[in-house]
């Protein structure tokens, strides 16, 4: 079957297994995308960070409560960074007949994510949830700078 896949990149899980604001924004945005595409599946990627369960499992629970059935979800629960997510998602989608692959991540992270997925052979489109309020502006700028450093590192070291 030829259909879309929406890949949601993980972010921190808080104590008690609750999603961080970034994780919540990403999964909420992804849920809205799959609602618009009844044939689309969710591929949720992210392992266990500082607090269990895995980022993928936390996202699956949120999506399920929002009405997305588990049958429409694939979970990748081992990756701990963007590069690993790209590799593992590529393996999961290798034999899949996808018409399009979307990655959902925050805007500051899109370039590096697209690069990582391109290097493993997946042509993706990226989309981001709406940015937070103005009080978070400084943190977004700081994360953006960090991402540019990460992007440069990926360009120099990631050979797919």
Short mmCIF file of N, CA and C in Angstrom, two decimals:
data_model
loop_
_atom_site.label_atom_id
_atom_site.label_comp_id
_atom_site.label_asym_id
_atom_site.label_seq_id
_atom_site.Cartn_x
_atom_site.Cartn_y
_atom_site.Cartn_z
N UNK A 1 0.85 -1.19 0.00
CA UNK A 1 0.00 0.00 0.00
C UNK A 1 0.89 1.24 0.00
N UNK A 2 0.56 2.17 -0.80
CA UNK A 2 1.32 3.41 -0.94
C UNK A 2 0.69 4.49 -0.06
N UNK A 3 1.36 4.85 1.03
CA UNK A 3 0.78 5.82 1.96
C UNK A 3 1.85 6.66 2.63
N UNK A 4 1.39 7.69 3.30
CA UNK A 4 2.30 8.60 3.99
C UNK A 4 2.68 8.05 5.36
N UNK A 5 3.88 8.42 5.78
CA UNK A 5 4.36 8.10 7.13
C UNK A 5 4.79 9.41 7.77
N UNK A 6 4.31 9.63 8.98
CA UNK A 6 4.68 10.82 9.75
C UNK A 6 5.63 10.35 10.85
N UNK A 7 6.89 10.73 10.74
CA UNK A 7 7.92 10.35 11.72
C UNK A 7 8.01 11.47 12.75
N UNK A 8 7.85 11.12 14.01
CA UNK A 8 7.93 12.12 15.08
C UNK A 8 9.20 11.87 15.86
N UNK A 9 10.09 12.86 15.85
CA UNK A 9 11.35 12.73 16.58
C UNK A 9 11.14 13.02 18.05
N UNK A 10 11.77 12.22 18.88
CA UNK A 10 11.58 12.32 20.31
C UNK A 10 12.19 13.57 20.93
N UNK A 11 11.81 13.79 22.16
CA UNK A 11 12.34 14.85 23.02
C UNK A 11 12.19 14.33 24.45
N UNK A 12 12.59 15.10 25.40
CA UNK A 12 12.65 14.65 26.78
C UNK A 12 11.31 14.18 27.34
N UNK A 13 11.43 13.18 28.20
CA UNK A 13 10.31 12.71 29.01
C UNK A 13 10.58 13.18 30.43
N UNK A 14 9.57 13.72 31.05
CA UNK A 14 9.69 14.23 32.42
C UNK A 14 9.49 13.10 33.43
N UNK A 15 9.83 13.36 34.71
CA UNK A 15 9.58 12.36 35.75
C UNK A 15 8.10 11.94 35.73
N UNK A 16 7.88 10.66 35.97
CA UNK A 16 6.52 10.15 35.97
C UNK A 16 6.02 9.80 34.57
N UNK A 17 6.91 9.90 33.57
CA UNK A 17 6.54 9.53 32.21
C UNK A 17 5.69 10.54 31.47
N UNK A 18 5.74 11.80 31.90
CA UNK A 18 4.97 12.83 31.20
C UNK A 18 5.83 13.48 30.12
N UNK A 19 5.20 13.90 29.03
CA UNK A 19 5.98 14.50 27.95
C UNK A 19 6.45 15.91 28.30
N UNK A 20 7.65 16.25 27.88
CA UNK A 20 8.14 17.62 28.01
C UNK A 20 7.31 18.49 27.07
N UNK A 21 7.37 19.81 27.23
CA UNK A 21 6.62 20.67 26.30
C UNK A 21 6.99 20.43 24.83
N UNK A 22 8.27 20.22 24.55
CA UNK A 22 8.69 19.97 23.16
C UNK A 22 8.09 18.68 22.64
N UNK A 23 8.12 17.64 23.44
CA UNK A 23 7.55 16.35 23.02
C UNK A 23 6.05 16.48 22.81
N UNK A 24 5.40 17.18 23.70
CA UNK A 24 3.95 17.37 23.58
C UNK A 24 3.59 18.15 22.31
N UNK A 25 4.35 19.22 22.01
CA UNK A 25 4.09 19.99 20.79
C UNK A 25 4.25 19.12 19.55
N UNK A 26 5.30 18.33 19.54
CA UNK A 26 5.57 17.49 18.36
C UNK A 26 4.47 16.46 18.14
N UNK A 27 4.07 15.76 19.18
CA UNK A 27 3.07 14.71 18.99
C UNK A 27 1.70 15.31 18.70
N UNK A 28 1.37 16.43 19.32
CA UNK A 28 0.09 17.08 19.00
C UNK A 28 0.04 17.50 17.53
N UNK A 29 1.15 18.03 17.03
CA UNK A 29 1.22 18.43 15.62
C UNK A 29 1.09 17.20 14.71
N UNK A 30 1.77 16.12 15.07
CA UNK A 30 1.71 14.89 14.27
C UNK A 30 0.30 14.32 14.24
N UNK A 31 -0.37 14.35 15.37
CA UNK A 31 -1.75 13.85 15.43
C UNK A 31 -2.63 14.65 14.47
N UNK A 32 -2.44 15.96 14.43
CA UNK A 32 -3.25 16.77 13.51
C UNK A 32 -2.93 16.40 12.06
N UNK A 33 -1.70 16.06 11.75
CA UNK A 33 -1.33 15.65 10.40
C UNK A 33 -1.98 14.33 10.01
N UNK A 34 -1.97 13.35 10.91
CA UNK A 34 -2.55 12.05 10.54
C UNK A 34 -4.07 12.12 10.49
N UNK A 35 -4.65 13.05 11.21
CA UNK A 35 -6.10 13.23 11.09
C UNK A 35 -6.46 13.74 9.70
N UNK A 36 -5.59 14.55 9.11
CA UNK A 36 -5.82 15.07 7.76
C UNK A 36 -5.54 14.03 6.69
N UNK A 37 -4.79 12.99 7.04
CA UNK A 37 -4.40 11.94 6.10
C UNK A 37 -4.83 10.58 6.68
N UNK A 38 -6.04 10.14 6.38
CA UNK A 38 -6.55 8.91 7.00
C UNK A 38 -5.74 7.66 6.69
N UNK A 39 -4.93 7.68 5.63
CA UNK A 39 -4.11 6.51 5.32
C UNK A 39 -2.73 6.58 5.94
N UNK A 40 -2.36 7.70 6.56
CA UNK A 40 -1.01 7.89 7.10
C UNK A 40 -0.82 7.10 8.39
N UNK A 41 0.44 6.72 8.60
CA UNK A 41 0.83 6.07 9.84
C UNK A 41 1.79 6.97 10.60
N UNK A 42 1.86 6.75 11.90
CA UNK A 42 2.82 7.46 12.75
C UNK A 42 4.00 6.53 13.02
N UNK A 43 5.21 7.02 12.82
CA UNK A 43 6.41 6.33 13.24
C UNK A 43 7.02 7.18 14.35
N UNK A 44 6.94 6.68 15.56
CA UNK A 44 7.37 7.42 16.75
C UNK A 44 8.74 6.92 17.16
N UNK A 45 9.71 7.83 17.23
CA UNK A 45 11.08 7.41 17.49
C UNK A 45 11.66 8.13 18.71
N UNK A 46 12.31 7.35 19.55
CA UNK A 46 12.97 7.89 20.73
C UNK A 46 13.04 6.85 21.83
N UNK A 47 14.23 6.64 22.34
CA UNK A 47 14.45 5.65 23.38
C UNK A 47 14.22 6.22 24.77
N UNK A 48 14.73 5.51 25.74
CA UNK A 48 14.60 5.92 27.14
C UNK A 48 15.73 6.88 27.46
N UNK A 49 15.37 8.07 27.90
CA UNK A 49 16.36 9.06 28.29
C UNK A 49 16.57 9.04 29.79
N UNK A 50 16.49 10.19 30.40
CA UNK A 50 16.70 10.30 31.83
C UNK A 50 15.56 9.67 32.63
N UNK A 51 14.35 9.72 32.07
CA UNK A 51 13.19 9.18 32.77
C UNK A 51 12.42 8.23 31.85
N UNK A 52 12.07 7.04 32.35
CA UNK A 52 11.28 6.11 31.55
C UNK A 52 9.82 6.55 31.52
N UNK A 53 9.03 6.02 30.61
CA UNK A 53 9.36 5.04 29.57
C UNK A 53 10.01 5.71 28.37
N UNK A 54 10.10 4.99 27.26
CA UNK A 54 10.72 5.57 26.07
C UNK A 54 9.92 6.76 25.56
N UNK A 55 10.61 7.63 24.85
CA UNK A 55 9.94 8.79 24.25
C UNK A 55 8.86 8.32 23.28
N UNK A 56 9.15 7.25 22.52
CA UNK A 56 8.17 6.71 21.57
C UNK A 56 6.92 6.23 22.28
N UNK A 57 7.08 5.57 23.40
CA UNK A 57 5.92 5.07 24.14
C UNK A 57 5.08 6.21 24.71
N UNK A 58 5.73 7.23 25.22
CA UNK A 58 4.99 8.38 25.74
C UNK A 58 4.19 9.03 24.62
N UNK A 59 4.81 9.18 23.44
CA UNK A 59 4.09 9.76 22.31
C UNK A 59 2.92 8.87 21.88
N UNK A 60 3.13 7.56 21.90
CA UNK A 60 2.05 6.64 21.51
C UNK A 60 0.85 6.78 22.45
N UNK A 61 1.12 6.93 23.73
CA UNK A 61 0.02 7.08 24.70
C UNK A 61 -0.75 8.38 24.44
N UNK A 62 -0.02 9.45 24.16
CA UNK A 62 -0.68 10.74 23.88
C UNK A 62 -1.51 10.62 22.61
N UNK A 63 -0.94 10.04 21.57
CA UNK A 63 -1.66 9.89 20.30
C UNK A 63 -2.89 9.01 20.46
N UNK A 64 -2.74 7.95 21.23
CA UNK A 64 -3.88 7.05 21.45
C UNK A 64 -5.01 7.77 22.18
N UNK A 65 -4.67 8.56 23.19
CA UNK A 65 -5.70 9.33 23.91
C UNK A 65 -6.36 10.35 22.99
N UNK A 66 -5.64 10.78 21.96
CA UNK A 66 -6.19 11.75 21.00
C UNK A 66 -6.98 11.06 19.89
N UNK A 67 -7.09 9.75 19.96
CA UNK A 67 -7.93 9.04 19.01
C UNK A 67 -7.22 8.32 17.88
N UNK A 68 -5.89 8.27 17.90
CA UNK A 68 -5.15 7.54 16.86
C UNK A 68 -4.99 6.09 17.34
N UNK A 69 -5.52 5.12 16.59
CA UNK A 69 -5.40 3.73 17.03
C UNK A 69 -3.96 3.22 16.93
N UNK A 70 -3.59 2.34 17.84
CA UNK A 70 -2.22 1.78 17.87
C UNK A 70 -1.87 1.09 16.55
N UNK A 71 -2.86 0.59 15.83
CA UNK A 71 -2.59 -0.09 14.56
C UNK A 71 -1.97 0.86 13.53
N UNK A 72 -2.15 2.15 13.72
CA UNK A 72 -1.58 3.14 12.79
C UNK A 72 -0.20 3.61 13.23
N UNK A 73 0.33 3.01 14.29
CA UNK A 73 1.61 3.46 14.85
C UNK A 73 2.69 2.39 14.73
N UNK A 74 3.90 2.85 14.45
CA UNK A 74 5.11 2.05 14.57
C UNK A 74 5.95 2.72 15.63
N UNK A 75 6.54 1.95 16.53
CA UNK A 75 7.38 2.53 17.57
C UNK A 75 8.82 2.09 17.38
N UNK A 76 9.72 3.04 17.42
CA UNK A 76 11.15 2.79 17.42
C UNK A 76 11.63 3.30 18.78
N UNK A 77 11.98 2.39 19.69
CA UNK A 77 12.22 2.75 21.08
C UNK A 77 13.68 2.66 21.52
N UNK A 78 14.61 2.66 20.59
CA UNK A 78 16.02 2.52 20.96
C UNK A 78 16.86 3.77 20.73
N UNK A 79 16.53 4.56 19.74
CA UNK A 79 17.37 5.69 19.36
C UNK A 79 17.47 6.72 20.48
N UNK A 80 18.68 7.24 20.65
CA UNK A 80 18.90 8.27 21.67
C UNK A 80 19.37 9.59 21.09
N UNK A 81 19.45 9.67 19.76
CA UNK A 81 19.79 10.94 19.12
C UNK A 81 19.23 10.94 17.70
N UNK A 82 19.35 12.08 17.04
CA UNK A 82 18.76 12.25 15.71
C UNK A 82 19.36 11.29 14.69
N UNK A 83 20.65 11.11 14.74
CA UNK A 83 21.32 10.21 13.80
C UNK A 83 20.81 8.78 13.96
N UNK A 84 20.71 8.31 15.19
CA UNK A 84 20.19 6.96 15.42
C UNK A 84 18.74 6.85 14.98
N UNK A 85 17.95 7.87 15.24
CA UNK A 85 16.56 7.85 14.80
C UNK A 85 16.47 7.70 13.30
N UNK A 86 17.28 8.45 12.58
CA UNK A 86 17.27 8.37 11.12
C UNK A 86 17.62 6.97 10.65
N UNK A 87 18.68 6.40 11.20
CA UNK A 87 19.11 5.05 10.80
C UNK A 87 18.04 4.01 11.11
N UNK A 88 17.52 4.06 12.31
CA UNK A 88 16.53 3.05 12.71
C UNK A 88 15.22 3.20 11.95
N UNK A 89 14.80 4.42 11.71
CA UNK A 89 13.57 4.64 10.93
C UNK A 89 13.76 4.18 9.50
N UNK A 90 14.94 4.41 8.95
CA UNK A 90 15.25 3.96 7.60
C UNK A 90 15.12 2.44 7.51
N UNK A 91 15.63 1.74 8.52
CA UNK A 91 15.52 0.27 8.55
C UNK A 91 14.07 -0.17 8.63
N UNK A 92 13.28 0.49 9.46
CA UNK A 92 11.87 0.13 9.59
C UNK A 92 11.08 0.38 8.31
N UNK A 93 11.48 1.40 7.56
CA UNK A 93 10.75 1.77 6.35
C UNK A 93 11.34 1.18 5.08
N UNK A 94 12.41 0.43 5.20
CA UNK A 94 13.12 -0.09 4.03
C UNK A 94 12.21 -0.80 3.05
N UNK A 95 11.35 -1.69 3.53
CA UNK A 95 10.48 -2.48 2.65
C UNK A 95 9.08 -1.89 2.55
N UNK A 96 8.89 -0.73 3.08
CA UNK A 96 7.57 -0.10 3.09
C UNK A 96 7.38 0.71 1.81
N UNK A 97 6.19 0.69 1.29
CA UNK A 97 5.89 1.45 0.07
C UNK A 97 5.28 2.78 0.49
N UNK A 98 6.13 3.75 0.84
CA UNK A 98 5.67 5.06 1.31
C UNK A 98 5.58 6.04 0.15
N UNK A 99 4.48 6.74 0.08
CA UNK A 99 4.36 7.78 -0.94
C UNK A 99 5.09 9.04 -0.50
N UNK A 100 5.11 9.27 0.80
CA UNK A 100 5.82 10.43 1.34
C UNK A 100 6.15 10.18 2.80
N UNK A 101 7.26 10.77 3.23
CA UNK A 101 7.69 10.66 4.62
C UNK A 101 7.84 12.09 5.15
N UNK A 102 7.12 12.36 6.21
CA UNK A 102 7.19 13.65 6.90
C UNK A 102 7.90 13.45 8.21
N UNK A 103 8.78 14.37 8.58
CA UNK A 103 9.34 14.34 9.92
C UNK A 103 8.80 15.54 10.69
N UNK A 104 8.46 15.29 11.92
CA UNK A 104 7.94 16.34 12.80
C UNK A 104 8.99 16.58 13.88
N UNK A 105 9.46 17.80 13.93
CA UNK A 105 10.41 18.22 14.95
C UNK A 105 10.29 19.73 15.07
N UNK A 106 10.93 20.30 16.06
CA UNK A 106 10.88 21.75 16.21
C UNK A 106 11.68 22.41 15.09
N UNK A 107 11.32 23.64 14.77
CA UNK A 107 11.93 24.36 13.64
C UNK A 107 13.45 24.43 13.76
N UNK A 108 13.96 24.68 14.96
CA UNK A 108 15.40 24.82 15.13
C UNK A 108 16.14 23.52 14.82
N UNK A 109 15.46 22.39 14.82
CA UNK A 109 16.06 21.08 14.66
C UNK A 109 15.87 20.51 13.25
N UNK A 110 15.10 21.20 12.42
CA UNK A 110 14.75 20.66 11.10
C UNK A 110 15.93 20.40 10.19
N UNK A 111 16.85 21.34 10.07
CA UNK A 111 17.96 21.16 9.14
C UNK A 111 18.76 19.91 9.46
N UNK A 112 19.12 19.76 10.72
CA UNK A 112 19.93 18.60 11.11
C UNK A 112 19.14 17.31 10.90
N UNK A 113 17.86 17.33 11.23
CA UNK A 113 17.03 16.13 11.06
C UNK A 113 16.93 15.76 9.58
N UNK A 114 16.66 16.74 8.72
CA UNK A 114 16.57 16.45 7.28
C UNK A 114 17.89 15.90 6.75
N UNK A 115 18.99 16.47 7.21
CA UNK A 115 20.30 15.99 6.79
C UNK A 115 20.51 14.53 7.22
N UNK A 116 20.20 14.23 8.47
CA UNK A 116 20.38 12.86 8.97
C UNK A 116 19.55 11.87 8.16
N UNK A 117 18.31 12.22 7.86
CA UNK A 117 17.44 11.31 7.11
C UNK A 117 17.90 11.20 5.66
N UNK A 118 18.39 12.29 5.09
CA UNK A 118 18.90 12.25 3.71
C UNK A 118 20.11 11.32 3.63
N UNK A 119 20.98 11.40 4.63
CA UNK A 119 22.19 10.58 4.63
C UNK A 119 21.91 9.08 4.74
N UNK A 120 20.74 8.71 5.23
CA UNK A 120 20.38 7.28 5.28
C UNK A 120 19.46 6.89 4.13
N UNK A 121 19.29 7.80 3.18
CA UNK A 121 18.56 7.47 1.98
C UNK A 121 17.08 7.75 1.98
N UNK A 122 16.58 8.50 2.94
CA UNK A 122 15.16 8.82 2.97
C UNK A 122 14.94 10.27 2.55
N UNK A 123 14.15 10.45 1.53
CA UNK A 123 13.74 11.80 1.13
C UNK A 123 12.55 12.17 2.01
N UNK A 124 12.71 13.21 2.79
CA UNK A 124 11.66 13.59 3.74
C UNK A 124 11.26 15.04 3.55
N UNK A 125 10.09 15.33 4.03
CA UNK A 125 9.63 16.70 4.19
C UNK A 125 9.57 16.95 5.68
N UNK A 126 9.86 18.15 6.08
CA UNK A 126 9.85 18.46 7.52
C UNK A 126 8.75 19.47 7.82
N UNK A 127 8.18 19.32 8.99
CA UNK A 127 7.17 20.25 9.45
C UNK A 127 7.36 20.43 10.95
N UNK A 128 6.93 21.57 11.45
CA UNK A 128 7.14 21.90 12.85
C UNK A 128 5.86 22.38 13.49
N UNK A 129 5.72 22.09 14.79
CA UNK A 129 4.59 22.68 15.52
C UNK A 129 4.79 24.18 15.66
N UNK A 130 3.73 24.88 15.99
CA UNK A 130 3.82 26.33 16.20
C UNK A 130 4.79 26.61 17.34
N UNK A 131 5.51 27.69 17.20
CA UNK A 131 6.47 28.09 18.23
C UNK A 131 5.74 28.50 19.50
N UNK A 132 6.45 28.42 20.62
CA UNK A 132 5.88 28.80 21.90
C UNK A 132 5.75 30.30 22.05
N UNK A 133 5.38 30.75 23.20
CA UNK A 133 5.18 32.19 23.42
C UNK A 133 6.50 32.93 23.51
N UNK A 134 6.44 34.23 23.59
CA UNK A 134 7.64 35.08 23.59
C UNK A 134 8.55 34.83 24.77
N UNK A 135 8.02 34.39 25.88
CA UNK A 135 8.85 34.14 27.07
C UNK A 135 9.88 33.05 26.81
N UNK A 136 9.66 32.24 25.81
CA UNK A 136 10.59 31.15 25.49
C UNK A 136 11.58 31.52 24.40
N UNK A 137 11.57 32.75 23.97
CA UNK A 137 12.40 33.19 22.85
C UNK A 137 13.89 32.92 23.08
N UNK A 138 14.40 33.27 24.24
CA UNK A 138 15.82 33.07 24.54
C UNK A 138 16.20 31.61 24.42
N UNK A 139 15.39 30.72 24.99
CA UNK A 139 15.70 29.29 24.92
C UNK A 139 15.70 28.80 23.48
N UNK A 140 14.78 29.29 22.66
CA UNK A 140 14.74 28.87 21.25
C UNK A 140 16.00 29.34 20.53
N UNK A 141 16.45 30.55 20.81
CA UNK A 141 17.67 31.06 20.17
C UNK A 141 18.87 30.21 20.60
N UNK A 142 18.96 29.92 21.87
CA UNK A 142 20.06 29.10 22.38
C UNK A 142 20.06 27.72 21.75
N UNK A 143 18.87 27.10 21.67
CA UNK A 143 18.77 25.78 21.04
C UNK A 143 19.11 25.87 19.55
N UNK A 144 18.69 26.97 18.91
CA UNK A 144 19.02 27.14 17.50
C UNK A 144 20.52 27.20 17.26
N UNK A 145 21.22 27.92 18.12
CA UNK A 145 22.68 27.98 18.00
C UNK A 145 23.30 26.60 18.21
N UNK A 146 22.78 25.88 19.17
CA UNK A 146 23.27 24.52 19.42
C UNK A 146 23.05 23.64 18.19
N UNK A 147 21.91 23.81 17.55
CA UNK A 147 21.61 23.03 16.36
C UNK A 147 22.55 23.35 15.21
N UNK A 148 22.94 24.61 15.05
CA UNK A 148 23.89 24.96 13.99
C UNK A 148 25.23 24.27 14.24
N UNK A 149 25.64 24.21 15.48
CA UNK A 149 26.88 23.49 15.82
C UNK A 149 26.71 22.02 15.51
N UNK A 150 25.55 21.44 15.90
CA UNK A 150 25.27 20.04 15.60
C UNK A 150 25.21 19.78 14.10
N UNK A 151 24.63 20.70 13.36
CA UNK A 151 24.54 20.56 11.91
C UNK A 151 25.93 20.53 11.29
N UNK A 152 26.80 21.42 11.72
CA UNK A 152 28.18 21.44 11.21
C UNK A 152 28.88 20.12 11.54
N UNK A 153 28.68 19.62 12.74
CA UNK A 153 29.29 18.35 13.15
C UNK A 153 28.78 17.21 12.28
N UNK A 154 27.49 17.17 12.00
CA UNK A 154 26.92 16.13 11.14
C UNK A 154 27.51 16.20 9.74
N UNK A 155 27.61 17.39 9.20
CA UNK A 155 28.17 17.54 7.85
C UNK A 155 29.60 16.99 7.80
N UNK A 156 30.34 17.21 8.87
CA UNK A 156 31.74 16.80 8.89
C UNK A 156 31.94 15.32 9.19
N UNK A 157 31.06 14.72 9.99
CA UNK A 157 31.34 13.37 10.48
C UNK A 157 30.38 12.29 10.04
N UNK A 158 29.19 12.60 9.62
CA UNK A 158 28.19 11.56 9.35
C UNK A 158 28.33 11.08 7.92
N UNK A 159 28.69 9.85 7.77
CA UNK A 159 28.92 9.28 6.43
C UNK A 159 27.85 8.26 6.05
N UNK A 160 26.70 8.25 6.81
CA UNK A 160 25.57 7.36 6.47
C UNK A 160 25.97 5.97 6.54
#
